[in-house]
Short mmCIF file of C-alpha atoms and ligand atoms in Angstrom, two decimals:
data_model
loop_
_atom_site.label_atom_id
_atom_site.label_comp_id
_atom_site.label_asym_id
_atom_site.label_seq_id
_atom_site.Cartn_x
_atom_site.Cartn_y
_atom_site.Cartn_z
CA MET A 11 20.71 -8.68 -22.56
CA THR A 12 17.36 -7.80 -20.90
CA ASP A 13 17.70 -7.76 -17.10
CA PHE A 14 15.54 -10.70 -16.09
CA ALA A 15 15.36 -13.10 -19.10
CA LEU A 16 15.41 -16.72 -19.94
CA ILE A 17 19.03 -18.16 -20.80
CA ASP A 18 19.18 -21.86 -21.92
CA GLY A 19 15.57 -21.99 -20.58
CA GLU A 20 16.27 -20.80 -17.17
CA LEU A 21 15.50 -17.31 -15.67
CA HIS A 22 18.33 -15.13 -15.02
CA ALA A 23 19.06 -11.98 -13.45
CA GLU A 24 21.55 -10.47 -15.91
CA ALA A 25 24.08 -13.37 -16.10
CA THR A 26 23.20 -15.04 -12.66
CA PRO A 27 20.77 -17.88 -12.64
CA LEU A 28 18.16 -17.27 -10.18
CA ALA A 29 18.28 -20.93 -9.03
CA ARG A 30 21.78 -20.28 -7.85
CA ILE A 31 20.58 -17.27 -5.68
CA ALA A 32 17.84 -19.58 -4.24
CA ALA A 33 20.45 -22.25 -3.50
CA GLU A 34 22.85 -20.06 -1.67
CA VAL A 35 20.53 -17.35 -0.12
CA GLY A 36 17.29 -19.42 0.30
CA THR A 37 13.73 -18.06 -0.39
CA PRO A 38 11.70 -15.79 -0.47
CA VAL A 39 14.21 -13.24 -1.62
CA TYR A 40 14.14 -10.06 -3.59
CA VAL A 41 16.67 -9.78 -6.37
CA TYR A 42 17.69 -6.64 -8.14
CA SER A 43 19.50 -6.13 -11.20
CA ALA A 44 22.04 -3.27 -10.87
CA GLU A 45 22.25 -2.76 -14.77
CA ALA A 46 18.64 -2.26 -14.57
CA PHE A 47 18.70 0.45 -12.06
CA ARG A 48 21.59 2.17 -13.95
CA LYS A 49 19.65 1.97 -17.25
CA ARG A 50 16.48 3.49 -15.77
CA ALA A 51 18.49 6.29 -14.09
CA ARG A 52 20.31 7.20 -17.21
CA ASP A 53 17.11 7.02 -19.30
CA PHE A 54 15.14 9.18 -16.77
CA ARG A 55 17.87 11.78 -16.76
CA LYS A 56 18.08 11.94 -20.49
CA GLY A 57 14.31 12.27 -20.75
CA VAL A 58 13.90 15.31 -18.39
CA GLU A 59 17.18 16.75 -19.45
CA GLN A 60 15.06 17.93 -22.47
CA ALA A 61 14.02 20.46 -20.25
CA GLY A 62 17.41 21.94 -19.44
CA ARG A 63 19.30 21.70 -16.13
CA VAL A 64 17.54 19.36 -13.57
CA HIS A 65 17.96 17.96 -10.07
CA LEU A 66 17.15 14.41 -9.60
CA ALA A 67 16.02 12.98 -6.28
CA PHE A 68 15.32 9.22 -6.10
CA ALA A 69 12.29 8.84 -3.86
CA ILE A 70 13.76 6.27 -1.70
CA LYS A 71 10.59 5.22 -0.13
CA ALA A 72 10.33 3.26 -3.13
CA ASN A 73 13.61 1.03 -2.39
CA PRO A 74 15.70 2.37 0.33
CA ASN A 75 18.22 -0.36 0.30
CA LEU A 76 21.57 1.13 1.12
CA ALA A 77 23.27 -0.54 -1.91
CA VAL A 78 20.65 0.70 -4.19
CA ILE A 79 20.99 4.24 -2.85
CA ARG A 80 24.81 4.10 -3.36
CA LEU A 81 24.34 2.95 -6.99
CA LEU A 82 21.91 5.88 -7.58
CA ALA A 83 24.31 8.23 -5.83
CA ASN A 84 26.90 6.95 -8.27
CA GLU A 85 24.66 7.90 -11.16
CA GLY A 86 24.54 11.55 -9.68
CA TYR A 87 21.16 11.18 -7.91
CA GLY A 88 20.04 12.75 -4.72
CA ALA A 89 17.17 11.66 -2.63
CA ASP A 90 13.57 12.57 -1.76
CA VAL A 91 13.13 11.53 1.86
CA VAL A 92 10.06 11.56 4.05
CA SER A 93 11.43 10.80 7.55
CA GLY A 94 14.49 11.22 9.66
CA GLY A 95 15.16 7.56 9.06
CA GLU A 96 15.21 8.02 5.40
CA MET A 97 17.28 11.07 5.67
CA ALA A 98 19.93 9.01 7.46
CA ARG A 99 19.75 6.23 4.99
CA ALA A 100 20.16 8.58 2.02
CA LEU A 101 23.23 10.09 3.86
CA ALA A 102 24.65 6.87 5.03
CA GLY A 103 24.02 5.46 1.29
CA GLY A 104 26.41 8.33 0.00
CA MET A 105 24.01 10.96 -1.33
CA LYS A 106 25.28 14.45 -0.65
CA ALA A 107 23.19 16.31 1.94
CA GLU A 108 22.65 19.41 -0.43
CA ASP A 109 21.04 16.90 -2.85
CA ILE A 110 18.50 15.72 -0.25
CA VAL A 111 14.86 16.95 -0.30
CA PHE A 112 12.66 16.43 2.67
CA SER A 113 9.17 15.94 1.86
CA GLY A 114 6.36 14.48 3.97
CA VAL A 115 3.21 15.64 5.61
CA GLY A 116 4.16 15.18 9.17
CA LYS A 117 7.68 16.11 9.76
CA THR A 118 8.42 16.32 13.55
CA ARG A 119 10.49 19.41 14.96
CA ALA A 120 13.25 16.75 15.76
CA GLU A 121 13.43 15.79 12.01
CA LEU A 122 13.32 19.33 10.88
CA ALA A 123 16.26 20.11 13.20
CA ALA A 124 18.12 17.30 12.07
CA GLY A 125 17.66 18.32 8.47
CA LEU A 126 18.96 21.56 9.24
CA ASP A 127 22.04 20.10 11.06
CA ALA A 128 22.70 17.80 8.13
CA GLY A 129 22.72 20.60 5.44
CA ILE A 130 20.12 19.24 3.47
CA GLY A 131 19.03 20.82 0.12
CA GLN A 132 15.45 21.61 0.32
CA PHE A 133 12.53 21.07 2.86
CA ASN A 134 9.01 20.86 0.99
CA LEU A 135 6.46 22.51 3.31
CA GLU A 136 3.06 20.95 3.69
CA LEU A 137 1.57 23.66 5.79
CA GLU A 138 2.04 27.21 6.94
CA GLU A 139 2.84 26.47 10.44
CA GLU A 140 5.45 24.09 9.35
CA GLY A 141 7.19 26.98 7.59
CA VAL A 142 7.08 29.05 10.73
CA VAL A 143 8.42 26.37 12.83
CA LEU A 144 11.11 25.60 10.41
CA ALA A 145 12.08 29.21 10.16
CA GLU A 146 12.20 29.34 14.05
CA ILE A 147 14.61 26.44 14.39
CA ALA A 148 16.84 27.76 11.47
CA ARG A 149 17.12 31.09 13.30
CA SER A 150 17.81 29.42 16.52
CA LYS A 151 20.85 27.71 14.79
CA GLY A 152 21.86 30.67 12.96
CA LEU A 153 20.91 28.85 9.69
CA VAL A 154 18.66 29.60 6.70
CA ALA A 155 16.48 26.63 5.56
CA PRO A 156 15.93 26.50 1.62
CA ALA A 157 12.38 25.51 1.12
CA THR A 158 9.27 25.15 -1.23
CA LEU A 159 5.61 25.10 -0.82
CA ARG A 160 4.17 21.86 -1.47
CA VAL A 161 0.71 22.66 -3.26
CA ASN A 162 -2.06 20.46 -4.00
CA PRO A 163 -3.21 21.20 -7.54
CA ASP A 164 -6.67 19.28 -7.25
CA VAL A 165 -5.81 17.13 -10.26
CA ASP A 166 -7.17 13.40 -10.54
CA ALA A 167 -4.17 11.35 -11.18
CA GLY A 168 -6.35 8.72 -12.54
CA THR A 169 -4.50 6.08 -10.37
CA HIS A 170 -5.45 3.73 -7.50
CA GLU A 171 -7.27 5.77 -4.85
CA LYS A 172 -4.64 4.59 -2.30
CA ILE A 173 -1.73 6.05 -4.32
CA SER A 174 -3.41 9.35 -5.43
CA THR A 175 -2.10 12.42 -3.68
CA GLY A 176 -3.24 15.40 -5.82
CA LYS A 177 -6.97 15.76 -5.27
CA ALA A 178 -8.21 18.41 -3.12
CA GLU A 179 -9.52 15.54 -0.66
CA ASN A 180 -6.14 14.11 -0.36
CA LYS A 181 -3.89 14.94 2.62
CA PHE A 182 -0.88 16.13 0.94
CA GLY A 183 0.01 19.87 -0.04
CA LEU A 184 -1.81 23.19 0.63
CA PRO A 185 -4.62 24.07 -1.46
CA ILE A 186 -3.31 25.78 -4.73
CA ASP A 187 -5.62 28.92 -4.24
CA GLN A 188 -4.30 29.65 -0.75
CA ALA A 189 -0.60 29.14 -1.60
CA PRO A 190 0.01 32.81 -2.83
CA ASP A 191 -1.34 34.31 0.32
CA ILE A 192 0.64 31.77 2.44
CA PHE A 193 3.76 32.39 0.19
CA ASP A 194 3.37 36.15 0.94
CA ARG A 195 3.30 35.49 4.70
CA LEU A 196 6.06 32.88 4.79
CA ALA A 197 8.65 34.42 2.39
CA PRO A 198 9.68 37.49 4.52
CA LEU A 199 10.40 35.27 7.54
CA GLU A 200 14.24 35.34 8.69
CA GLY A 201 15.60 31.78 8.52
CA LEU A 202 13.59 30.63 5.49
CA ASN A 203 14.62 31.00 1.89
CA LEU A 204 11.24 30.08 0.21
CA ARG A 205 12.46 29.70 -3.06
CA GLY A 206 9.68 27.74 -5.05
CA VAL A 207 6.84 25.31 -5.16
CA ALA A 208 6.40 21.53 -5.23
CA ILE A 209 3.86 19.05 -6.28
CA HIS A 210 3.42 15.16 -6.31
CA ILE A 211 -0.02 14.20 -7.60
CA GLY A 212 0.18 10.50 -7.15
CA SER A 213 2.04 7.29 -8.22
CA GLN A 214 1.73 4.76 -11.03
CA LEU A 215 0.43 7.29 -13.48
CA GLN A 216 -0.47 5.76 -16.82
CA SER A 217 -1.07 8.89 -18.86
CA LEU A 218 0.66 12.20 -19.12
CA GLU A 219 -2.44 14.17 -19.16
CA PRO A 220 -2.94 14.68 -15.32
CA LEU A 221 0.55 15.45 -14.86
CA GLU A 222 0.57 18.21 -17.84
CA LYS A 223 -2.70 19.55 -16.16
CA ALA A 224 -1.15 19.88 -12.85
CA PHE A 225 2.20 21.34 -14.40
CA VAL A 226 0.26 23.87 -16.21
CA ARG A 227 -1.52 24.96 -12.84
CA ILE A 228 1.78 25.47 -11.38
CA GLY A 229 3.15 27.35 -14.08
CA LYS A 230 0.32 29.83 -13.56
CA LEU A 231 1.22 29.90 -9.76
CA VAL A 232 4.75 30.50 -10.37
CA ALA A 233 3.66 33.58 -12.75
CA GLU A 234 1.23 34.83 -9.89
CA LEU A 235 4.08 34.57 -7.23
CA ARG A 236 6.37 36.40 -9.43
CA GLY A 237 3.61 38.99 -10.04
CA ARG A 238 3.53 39.51 -6.24
CA GLY A 239 7.31 40.23 -6.13
CA HIS A 240 8.58 36.73 -5.07
CA THR A 241 11.81 35.36 -6.57
CA ILE A 242 11.07 31.72 -7.59
CA THR A 243 14.31 29.76 -8.65
CA HIS A 244 12.95 25.98 -8.05
CA VAL A 245 10.04 24.18 -8.89
CA ASP A 246 9.71 20.24 -7.76
CA LEU A 247 7.71 18.33 -10.27
CA GLY A 248 7.65 15.34 -7.90
CA GLY A 249 7.58 11.69 -8.97
CA GLY A 250 4.63 9.47 -10.21
CA LEU A 251 5.61 8.01 -13.63
CA GLY A 252 3.95 4.67 -14.22
CA VAL A 253 5.59 1.46 -15.20
CA ARG A 254 4.38 -1.63 -16.82
CA TYR A 255 3.23 -4.30 -14.48
CA LYS A 256 1.25 -6.44 -16.84
CA GLU A 257 0.29 -6.77 -20.52
CA GLY A 258 -1.77 -4.00 -21.69
CA ASP A 259 -0.05 -1.47 -19.34
CA VAL A 260 1.34 1.24 -21.79
CA PRO A 261 2.98 3.70 -19.56
CA PRO A 262 4.44 6.98 -20.91
CA THR A 263 8.12 6.60 -21.96
CA MET A 264 10.53 8.70 -20.00
CA ASP A 265 11.26 10.40 -23.23
CA ASP A 266 7.77 11.47 -23.88
CA TYR A 267 7.50 12.69 -20.24
CA GLY A 268 10.71 14.69 -20.69
CA ALA A 269 9.36 16.36 -23.89
CA MET A 270 5.93 17.24 -22.22
CA VAL A 271 8.07 18.74 -19.24
CA ALA A 272 10.25 20.62 -21.82
CA ARG A 273 7.24 21.83 -23.51
CA VAL A 274 5.22 22.99 -20.59
CA THR A 275 8.09 24.43 -18.44
CA LYS A 276 10.11 26.23 -21.46
CA ASP A 277 9.55 29.77 -20.03
CA TRP A 278 9.63 29.05 -16.39
CA ASP A 279 13.30 29.92 -15.86
CA VAL A 280 13.73 27.84 -12.95
CA GLU A 281 15.82 24.82 -11.82
CA LEU A 282 13.43 21.89 -12.26
CA MET A 283 13.52 19.04 -9.58
CA PHE A 284 12.09 15.50 -9.91
CA GLU A 285 11.44 12.80 -7.20
CA PRO A 286 11.11 9.41 -9.38
CA GLY A 287 10.55 6.43 -7.44
CA ARG A 288 8.82 3.50 -9.10
CA VAL A 289 9.96 4.23 -12.58
CA LEU A 290 13.71 3.57 -11.62
CA SER A 291 13.06 0.54 -9.39
CA ALA A 292 9.92 -1.55 -10.15
CA ASN A 293 11.24 -3.36 -13.01
CA ALA A 294 14.80 -3.68 -11.60
CA GLY A 295 13.70 -6.10 -9.17
CA VAL A 296 11.82 -9.53 -8.81
CA MET A 297 10.68 -11.56 -5.95
CA LEU A 298 12.10 -15.10 -5.92
CA THR A 299 9.80 -17.70 -4.18
CA GLU A 300 9.58 -21.59 -3.87
CA VAL A 301 6.37 -23.45 -4.18
CA LEU A 302 5.57 -25.44 -1.23
CA TRP A 303 2.47 -27.15 -2.24
CA VAL A 304 0.01 -27.37 -4.94
CA LYS A 305 -3.48 -27.97 -3.07
CA PRO A 306 -6.67 -28.83 -4.76
CA GLY A 307 -9.00 -25.87 -4.98
CA VAL A 308 -12.76 -25.77 -5.65
CA THR A 309 -12.40 -24.59 -9.08
CA ASN A 310 -8.50 -24.05 -9.46
CA PRO A 311 -5.58 -25.52 -7.58
CA TRP A 312 -3.86 -23.24 -4.98
CA VAL A 313 0.02 -22.97 -5.68
CA VAL A 314 1.19 -22.13 -2.04
CA VAL A 315 4.64 -20.19 -2.28
CA ASP A 316 6.99 -19.56 0.78
CA SER A 317 6.74 -15.66 0.09
CA ALA A 318 3.50 -14.01 1.38
CA MET A 319 1.85 -10.65 1.87
CA ASN A 320 4.20 -9.61 4.69
CA ASP A 321 7.17 -9.91 2.09
CA LEU A 322 5.38 -8.34 -0.71
CA ALA A 323 2.21 -6.11 0.53
CA ARG A 324 1.15 -4.51 -2.74
CA VAL A 325 -1.26 -7.00 -3.80
CA ALA A 326 -3.22 -7.10 -0.53
CA LEU A 327 -2.74 -3.41 -0.17
CA TYR A 328 -3.75 -2.11 -3.54
CA ASP A 329 -4.93 -4.96 -5.56
CA ALA A 330 -1.79 -4.67 -7.41
CA HIS A 331 -0.78 -7.03 -10.29
CA HIS A 332 2.57 -8.83 -10.34
CA ASP A 333 3.25 -11.17 -13.33
CA ILE A 334 4.22 -14.56 -12.18
CA SER A 335 6.46 -17.09 -14.01
CA ALA A 336 8.50 -20.23 -13.32
CA VAL A 337 12.43 -19.84 -13.14
CA LYS A 338 12.48 -23.17 -15.41
CA PRO A 339 9.28 -23.09 -17.52
CA SER A 340 8.29 -26.32 -19.02
CA GLY A 341 6.31 -24.63 -21.69
CA GLU A 342 3.05 -25.99 -20.19
CA THR A 343 0.57 -23.98 -18.48
CA PHE A 344 -2.39 -24.04 -15.95
CA VAL A 345 -4.81 -22.02 -14.42
CA ALA A 346 -4.24 -21.37 -10.71
CA ASN A 347 -4.42 -19.20 -7.64
CA VAL A 348 -1.08 -18.27 -5.97
CA CYS A 349 -0.94 -17.62 -2.34
CA GLY A 350 1.22 -17.26 0.60
CA PRO A 351 1.22 -18.97 4.04
CA VAL A 352 0.08 -16.17 5.98
CA CYS A 353 -3.32 -16.61 7.89
CA GLU A 354 -5.27 -13.89 6.01
CA SER A 355 -7.55 -14.35 2.92
CA SER A 356 -5.88 -11.29 1.36
CA ASP A 357 -2.58 -13.26 1.21
CA VAL A 358 -3.39 -14.13 -2.51
CA PHE A 359 -0.96 -13.05 -5.30
CA ALA A 360 -3.17 -14.21 -8.04
CA LYS A 361 -6.54 -15.73 -8.73
CA ASN A 362 -7.54 -17.67 -11.72
CA ARG A 363 -4.56 -16.71 -13.51
CA GLU A 364 -2.77 -18.87 -16.21
CA ILE A 365 0.78 -19.45 -15.12
CA ASP A 366 3.45 -21.88 -15.86
CA THR A 367 2.79 -25.23 -14.53
CA VAL A 368 4.59 -25.91 -11.42
CA LYS A 369 4.84 -28.51 -8.60
CA ALA A 370 6.13 -28.56 -5.02
CA GLY A 371 9.99 -27.40 -4.84
CA ASP A 372 9.77 -25.40 -8.34
CA LEU A 373 10.89 -21.80 -8.18
CA LEU A 374 8.54 -18.95 -9.08
CA VAL A 375 9.22 -15.12 -9.59
CA LEU A 376 6.90 -12.38 -9.12
CA HIS A 377 8.03 -9.74 -11.47
CA SER A 378 8.08 -5.89 -11.19
CA ALA A 379 8.91 -6.21 -7.47
CA GLY A 380 11.77 -3.76 -7.06
CA ALA A 381 9.43 -0.64 -5.93
CA TYR A 382 7.46 -0.60 -2.79
CA GLY A 383 8.31 -4.33 -2.08
CA ALA A 384 10.94 -5.09 0.55
CA THR A 385 10.65 -1.67 1.98
CA MET A 386 6.96 -2.52 3.08
CA ALA A 387 7.71 -6.08 4.32
CA SER A 388 7.11 -6.88 8.02
CA THR A 389 7.49 -9.96 10.20
CA TYR A 390 3.60 -10.52 10.49
CA ASN A 391 2.84 -14.36 11.54
CA SER A 392 6.35 -14.24 13.05
CA ARG A 393 7.94 -14.75 9.65
CA ALA A 394 11.52 -13.76 9.03
CA LEU A 395 12.30 -10.53 7.51
CA VAL A 396 12.96 -11.11 3.68
CA PRO A 397 16.29 -10.63 2.50
CA GLU A 398 17.50 -8.66 -0.74
CA VAL A 399 20.13 -9.57 -3.21
CA LEU A 400 21.92 -7.28 -5.80
CA VAL A 401 23.25 -8.83 -9.06
CA SER A 402 25.90 -7.50 -11.43
CA GLY A 403 26.58 -9.56 -14.45
CA ASP A 404 27.31 -13.14 -13.13
CA ARG A 405 27.99 -11.98 -9.43
CA PHE A 406 25.76 -11.12 -6.57
CA ALA A 407 25.78 -9.93 -3.27
CA VAL A 408 23.41 -10.16 -0.26
CA VAL A 409 22.53 -6.55 0.39
CA ALA A 410 20.19 -7.18 3.35
CA PRO A 411 20.19 -10.50 5.02
CA ARG A 412 17.17 -12.48 6.24
CA ILE A 413 16.45 -11.48 9.84
CA SER A 414 15.18 -14.62 11.54
CA ALA A 415 12.02 -14.57 13.70
CA GLU A 416 14.39 -15.69 16.51
CA SER A 417 16.66 -12.64 16.32
CA ILE A 418 13.61 -10.45 16.40
CA MET A 419 12.38 -12.05 19.47
CA ASP A 420 15.79 -11.28 21.09
CA GLN A 421 14.65 -7.60 20.90
CA GLU A 422 11.40 -8.26 23.09
CA PRO A 423 12.34 -8.41 26.69
CA ILE A 424 9.73 -9.75 29.15
CA PRO A 425 9.36 -7.45 32.12
CA ASP A 426 10.62 -9.05 35.36
CA TRP A 427 7.16 -8.30 37.06
CA LEU A 428 5.68 -10.71 34.66
CA ALA A 429 8.10 -13.49 35.96
CA ASP A 430 5.43 -15.12 38.22
N1 PLP B 21 7.64 12.28 -4.25
C1 PLP B 21 6.62 12.24 -3.18
C2 PLP B 21 6.41 13.29 -2.37
C3 PLP B 21 5.89 10.97 -3.04
O1 PLP B 21 4.96 10.77 -2.04
C4 PLP B 21 6.21 9.95 -3.73
C5 PLP B 21 5.38 8.60 -3.68
O2 PLP B 21 4.35 8.59 -3.36
C6 PLP B 21 7.20 9.97 -4.81
C7 PLP B 21 8.02 11.34 -4.89
C8 PLP B 21 7.64 8.81 -5.69
O3 PLP B 21 6.58 8.51 -6.46
P1 PLP B 21 6.70 7.27 -7.67
O4 PLP B 21 7.29 6.13 -6.85
O5 PLP B 21 5.48 7.12 -8.20
O6 PLP B 21 7.63 8.01 -8.70
#
């Protein structure tokens, strides 16, 4: 069975009718399939194991729900984290400290210290000073910090500019040509075990070409570092593999990705590390929403749904596309705009799109919403924080409840001196 499919004319998550979840939990709500996560986690592992022994760290920024983290920990995954909060989540979700990689362009001293105290497996350094400070903190604690240098390979990932990270002008990583000298200066520091290099060139990559180009550059860097006498045991190849959001998207398969990695890295003699996020999670989740109104428009009707840009920001943020379909399609379609209730013109999920014909009260699904969905949700317009549900077969659990506008208000004391 596919993970989100029509059974007897009605959309299900695995064997659970989405209408049942809407009735019991309400809408809007994110719905994840446990089996979909597991399948992708296993396929990714199988793909990259063509290259030998690998370390897998789920980029939990894509979906940091604790139940999702636990599920992936059970699959043998560690975590790629970019904040102290994400590190705490990875640990709380059951990931082993030594399987956690700490990335991020602006780690604070407190976060570096917390990572050392927790005994995390690797820090990916973004600048020379960060390495100096990390070594200093580690020494003060009598510890040694395992680390890599994240380099910017200056490769155009060919993805949306807001999710591109590997071009020279992006804020991420050290310029690759400066990396050898920086490595020379950092490697001797007591308190630091500088053991390799890391890259991540962008997200939602639809072609292996830029990845291969970047990996080849990293291979040359590894050779140069070894030529300078450094011991290189780890290379972190990041994440970035794209997924299918719409018809016509043909992302590389995990198998082809793994084959390319195996070919490019065959002589590297290192432990390869990966930080997949979207590829494990995007198509393991949907956003379930109810139609509030169908409002006449100038050209097409507006289908006003009860989810909005605060619940799923990707469309407003990156002009992203999410397929939209009815939970109980009638077989008829119409051309419509689909929007949320938030007071912003960018709160539009689709324009002039042919979708299943719907009326007020019908349920709709925005597909491919398991990555960079709930985690980016906010309470803008004083809306509730959207809940999350995890399905396994014919059972489901609320893995993040709806947080009401009222309970958020409870956290906002009005100072006494404004009393009158
Ligand atoms: N690793 C790092 C350092 C990232 O910044 C990101 C996302 O931007 C990822 C991994 C995950 O990327 P993706 O979800 O495209 O696999």
